Protein backbone atom coordinates (compact mmCIF):
# COMPACT_ATOMS: atom_id res chain seq x y z
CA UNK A 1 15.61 6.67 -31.37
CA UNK A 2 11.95 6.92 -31.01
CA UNK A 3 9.88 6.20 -27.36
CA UNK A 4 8.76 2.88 -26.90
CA UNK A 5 5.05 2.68 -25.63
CA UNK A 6 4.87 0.51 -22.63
CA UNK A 7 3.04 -2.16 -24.22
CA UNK A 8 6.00 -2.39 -26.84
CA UNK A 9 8.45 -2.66 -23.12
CA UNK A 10 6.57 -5.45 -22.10
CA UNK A 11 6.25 -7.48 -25.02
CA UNK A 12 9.86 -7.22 -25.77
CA UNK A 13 10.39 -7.76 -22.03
CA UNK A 14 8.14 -10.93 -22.50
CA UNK A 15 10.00 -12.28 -25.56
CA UNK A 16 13.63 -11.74 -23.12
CA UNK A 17 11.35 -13.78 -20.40
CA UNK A 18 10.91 -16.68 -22.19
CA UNK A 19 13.84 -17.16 -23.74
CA UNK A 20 15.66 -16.96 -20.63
CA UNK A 21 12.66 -19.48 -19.24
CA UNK A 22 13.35 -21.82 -22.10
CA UNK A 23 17.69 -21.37 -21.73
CA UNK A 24 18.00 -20.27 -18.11
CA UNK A 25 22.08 -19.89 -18.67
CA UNK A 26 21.74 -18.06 -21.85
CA UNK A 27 24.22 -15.38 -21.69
CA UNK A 28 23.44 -11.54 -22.86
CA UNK A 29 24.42 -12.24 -26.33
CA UNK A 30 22.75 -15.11 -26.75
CA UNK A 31 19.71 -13.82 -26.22
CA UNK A 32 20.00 -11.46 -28.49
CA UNK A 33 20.79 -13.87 -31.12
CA UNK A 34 17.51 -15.59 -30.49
CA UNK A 35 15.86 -12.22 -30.65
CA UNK A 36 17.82 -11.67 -33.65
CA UNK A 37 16.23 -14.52 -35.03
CA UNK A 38 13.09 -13.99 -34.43
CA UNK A 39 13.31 -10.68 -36.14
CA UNK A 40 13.77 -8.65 -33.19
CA UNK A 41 17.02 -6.55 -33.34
CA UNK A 42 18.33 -4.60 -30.41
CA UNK A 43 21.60 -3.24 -28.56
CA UNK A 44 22.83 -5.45 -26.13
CA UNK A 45 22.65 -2.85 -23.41
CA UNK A 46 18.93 -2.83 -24.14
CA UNK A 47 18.61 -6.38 -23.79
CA UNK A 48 21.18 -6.57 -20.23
CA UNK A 49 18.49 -3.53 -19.33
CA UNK A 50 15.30 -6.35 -20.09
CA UNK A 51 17.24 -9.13 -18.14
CA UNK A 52 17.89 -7.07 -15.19
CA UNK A 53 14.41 -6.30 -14.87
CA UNK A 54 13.40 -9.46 -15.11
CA UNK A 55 15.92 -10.68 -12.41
CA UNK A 56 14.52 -7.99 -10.26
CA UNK A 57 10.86 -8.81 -10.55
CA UNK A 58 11.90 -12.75 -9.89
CA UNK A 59 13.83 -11.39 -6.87
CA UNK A 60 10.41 -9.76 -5.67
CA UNK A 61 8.65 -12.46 -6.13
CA UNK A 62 10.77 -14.35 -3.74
CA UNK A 63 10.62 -12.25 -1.67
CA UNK A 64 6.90 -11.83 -1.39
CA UNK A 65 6.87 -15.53 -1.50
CA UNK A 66 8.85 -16.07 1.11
CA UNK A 67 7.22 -13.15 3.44
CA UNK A 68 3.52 -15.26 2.66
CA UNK A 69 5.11 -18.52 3.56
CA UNK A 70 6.13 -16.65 7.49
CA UNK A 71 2.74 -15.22 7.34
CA UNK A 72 0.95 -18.37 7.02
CA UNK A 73 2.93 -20.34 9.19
CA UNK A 74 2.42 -17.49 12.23
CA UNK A 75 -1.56 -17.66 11.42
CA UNK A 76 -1.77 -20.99 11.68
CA UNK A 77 0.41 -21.13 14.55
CA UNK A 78 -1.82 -18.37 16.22
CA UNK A 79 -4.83 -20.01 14.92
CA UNK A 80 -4.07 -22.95 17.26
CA UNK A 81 -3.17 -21.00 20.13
CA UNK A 82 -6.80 -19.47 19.53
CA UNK A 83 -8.56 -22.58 19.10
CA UNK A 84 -7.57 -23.75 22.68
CA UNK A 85 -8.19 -20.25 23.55
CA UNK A 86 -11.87 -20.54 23.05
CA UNK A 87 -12.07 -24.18 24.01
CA UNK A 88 -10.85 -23.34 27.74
CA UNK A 89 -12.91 -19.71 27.11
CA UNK A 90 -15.95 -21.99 26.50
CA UNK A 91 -15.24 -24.71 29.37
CA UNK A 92 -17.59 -24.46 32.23
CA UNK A 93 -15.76 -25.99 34.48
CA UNK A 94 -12.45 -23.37 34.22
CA UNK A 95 -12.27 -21.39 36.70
CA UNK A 96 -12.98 -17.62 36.19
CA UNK A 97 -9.20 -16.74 36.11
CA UNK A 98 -8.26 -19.14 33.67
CA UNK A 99 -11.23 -18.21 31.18
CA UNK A 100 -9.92 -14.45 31.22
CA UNK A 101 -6.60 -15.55 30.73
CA UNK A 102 -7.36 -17.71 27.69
CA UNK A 103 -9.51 -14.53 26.12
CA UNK A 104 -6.50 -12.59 26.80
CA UNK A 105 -4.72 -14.68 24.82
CA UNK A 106 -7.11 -15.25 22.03
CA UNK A 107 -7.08 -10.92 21.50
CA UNK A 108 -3.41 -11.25 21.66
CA UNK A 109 -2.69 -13.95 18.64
CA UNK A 110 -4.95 -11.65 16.43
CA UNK A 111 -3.59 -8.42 17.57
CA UNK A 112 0.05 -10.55 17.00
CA UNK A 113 -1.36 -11.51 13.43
CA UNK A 114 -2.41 -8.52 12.57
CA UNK A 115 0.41 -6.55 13.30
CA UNK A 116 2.98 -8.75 11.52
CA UNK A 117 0.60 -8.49 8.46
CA UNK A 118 0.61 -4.28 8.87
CA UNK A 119 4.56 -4.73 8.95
CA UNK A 120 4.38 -6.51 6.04
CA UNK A 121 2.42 -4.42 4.03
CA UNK A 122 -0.36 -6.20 3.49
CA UNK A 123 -2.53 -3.39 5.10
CA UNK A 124 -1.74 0.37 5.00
CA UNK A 125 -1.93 2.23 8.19
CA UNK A 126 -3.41 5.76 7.34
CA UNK A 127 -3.81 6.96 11.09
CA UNK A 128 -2.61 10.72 11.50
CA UNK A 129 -2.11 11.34 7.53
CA UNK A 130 -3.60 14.19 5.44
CA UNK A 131 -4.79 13.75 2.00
CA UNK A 132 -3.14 16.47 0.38
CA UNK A 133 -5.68 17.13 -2.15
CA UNK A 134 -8.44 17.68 0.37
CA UNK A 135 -5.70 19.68 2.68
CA UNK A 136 -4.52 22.21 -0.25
CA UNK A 137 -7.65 22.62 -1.97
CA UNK A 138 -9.41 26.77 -1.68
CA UNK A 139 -11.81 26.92 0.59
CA UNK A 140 -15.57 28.11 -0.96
CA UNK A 141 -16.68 31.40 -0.16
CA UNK A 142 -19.10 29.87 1.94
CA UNK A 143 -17.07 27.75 4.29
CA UNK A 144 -14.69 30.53 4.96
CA UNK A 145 -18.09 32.87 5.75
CA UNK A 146 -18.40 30.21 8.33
CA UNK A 147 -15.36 29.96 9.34
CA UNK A 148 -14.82 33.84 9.90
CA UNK A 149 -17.84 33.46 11.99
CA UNK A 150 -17.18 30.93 14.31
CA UNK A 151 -13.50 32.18 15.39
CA UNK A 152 -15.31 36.01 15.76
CA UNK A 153 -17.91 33.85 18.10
CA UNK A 154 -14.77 32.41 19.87
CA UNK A 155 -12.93 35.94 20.24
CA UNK A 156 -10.05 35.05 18.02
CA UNK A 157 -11.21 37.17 15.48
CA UNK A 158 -12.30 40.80 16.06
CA UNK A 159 -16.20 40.89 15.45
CA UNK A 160 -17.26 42.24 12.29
CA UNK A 161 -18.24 46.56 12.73
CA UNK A 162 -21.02 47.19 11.46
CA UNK A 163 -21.54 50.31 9.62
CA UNK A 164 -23.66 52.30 11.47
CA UNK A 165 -23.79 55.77 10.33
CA UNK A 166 -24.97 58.14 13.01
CA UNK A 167 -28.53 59.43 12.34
CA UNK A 168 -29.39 62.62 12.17
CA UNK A 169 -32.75 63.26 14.05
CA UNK A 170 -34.19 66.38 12.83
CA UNK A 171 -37.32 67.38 14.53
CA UNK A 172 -39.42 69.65 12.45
């Protein structure tokens, strides 16, 4: 059987979609009746390989939606606790302790916020990695002159002999 180009995947994969949208308890065959139908014929196996992925994306989706909803409620939660953060920050009256206290707390809720949201994967931490392209790629002639010559300046590499060829000083 030929390859199916991607854009062929997904518009079959579309087709499975909304049948299953428009019968949510369709069974395997029955969907590919409807397909059958429609003009579209296919091995049941391919179709049970469509639904599947389907089910998975929905199932990632819930999850993602789920994950936002926890997100949202902790920043608005924290959002309060930094609102009457700055409010006593901001009150003249407070007394010095108290102030520092509620700026403590204010960096706190976003560092709080901002880690959940890391955990989540909404951000990508790239402290300590290498790019490997930049890490594996030859080094110009030039660079590794430099190189050379800065670890001979430190002593780690042997300095460079010149030749110097004895000269012969014959005095007429």
């Amino acid at each position: 059987m030929p390859k199916i180009s991607a854009d062929t995947k997904r518009y079959y994969r579309e087709r499975v979609r909304s049948i299953m949208a428009q019968e949510p308890m369709l069974s395997g065959e029955g969907i590919r009746r409807r397909l059958e139908q429609q003009g579209l014929v296919f091995d049941r196996n391919y179709i049970n390989s469509l639904v599947n992925q389907i089910h998975r994306e929905r199932a990632k989706r819930a999850d993602t939606w789920t994950l936002n909803s926890a997100l949202t409620a902790l920043q608005d939660a924290m959002g309060e606790v930094v609102r009457v953060g700055w409010e006593i920050a901001n009150d003249k009256f407070a007394e010095g302790r108290d102030r520092a206290a509620a700026l403590r707390e204010i960096r706190e809720a976003y560092n709080l916020v901002f880690e959940k949201m890391f955990d989540a994967g909404v951000f990508e931490r790239k402290l300590g990695t290498l790019d490997a392209t930049i890490r594996n790629t030859p080094l110009t002639d030039e660079k590794k002159q430099a190189i050379e010559a800065v670890f001979a300046n430190w002593g780690l590499l042997p300095a460079p002999q010149e030749d110097v060829t004895p000269a012969t000083d014959k005095q007429p």
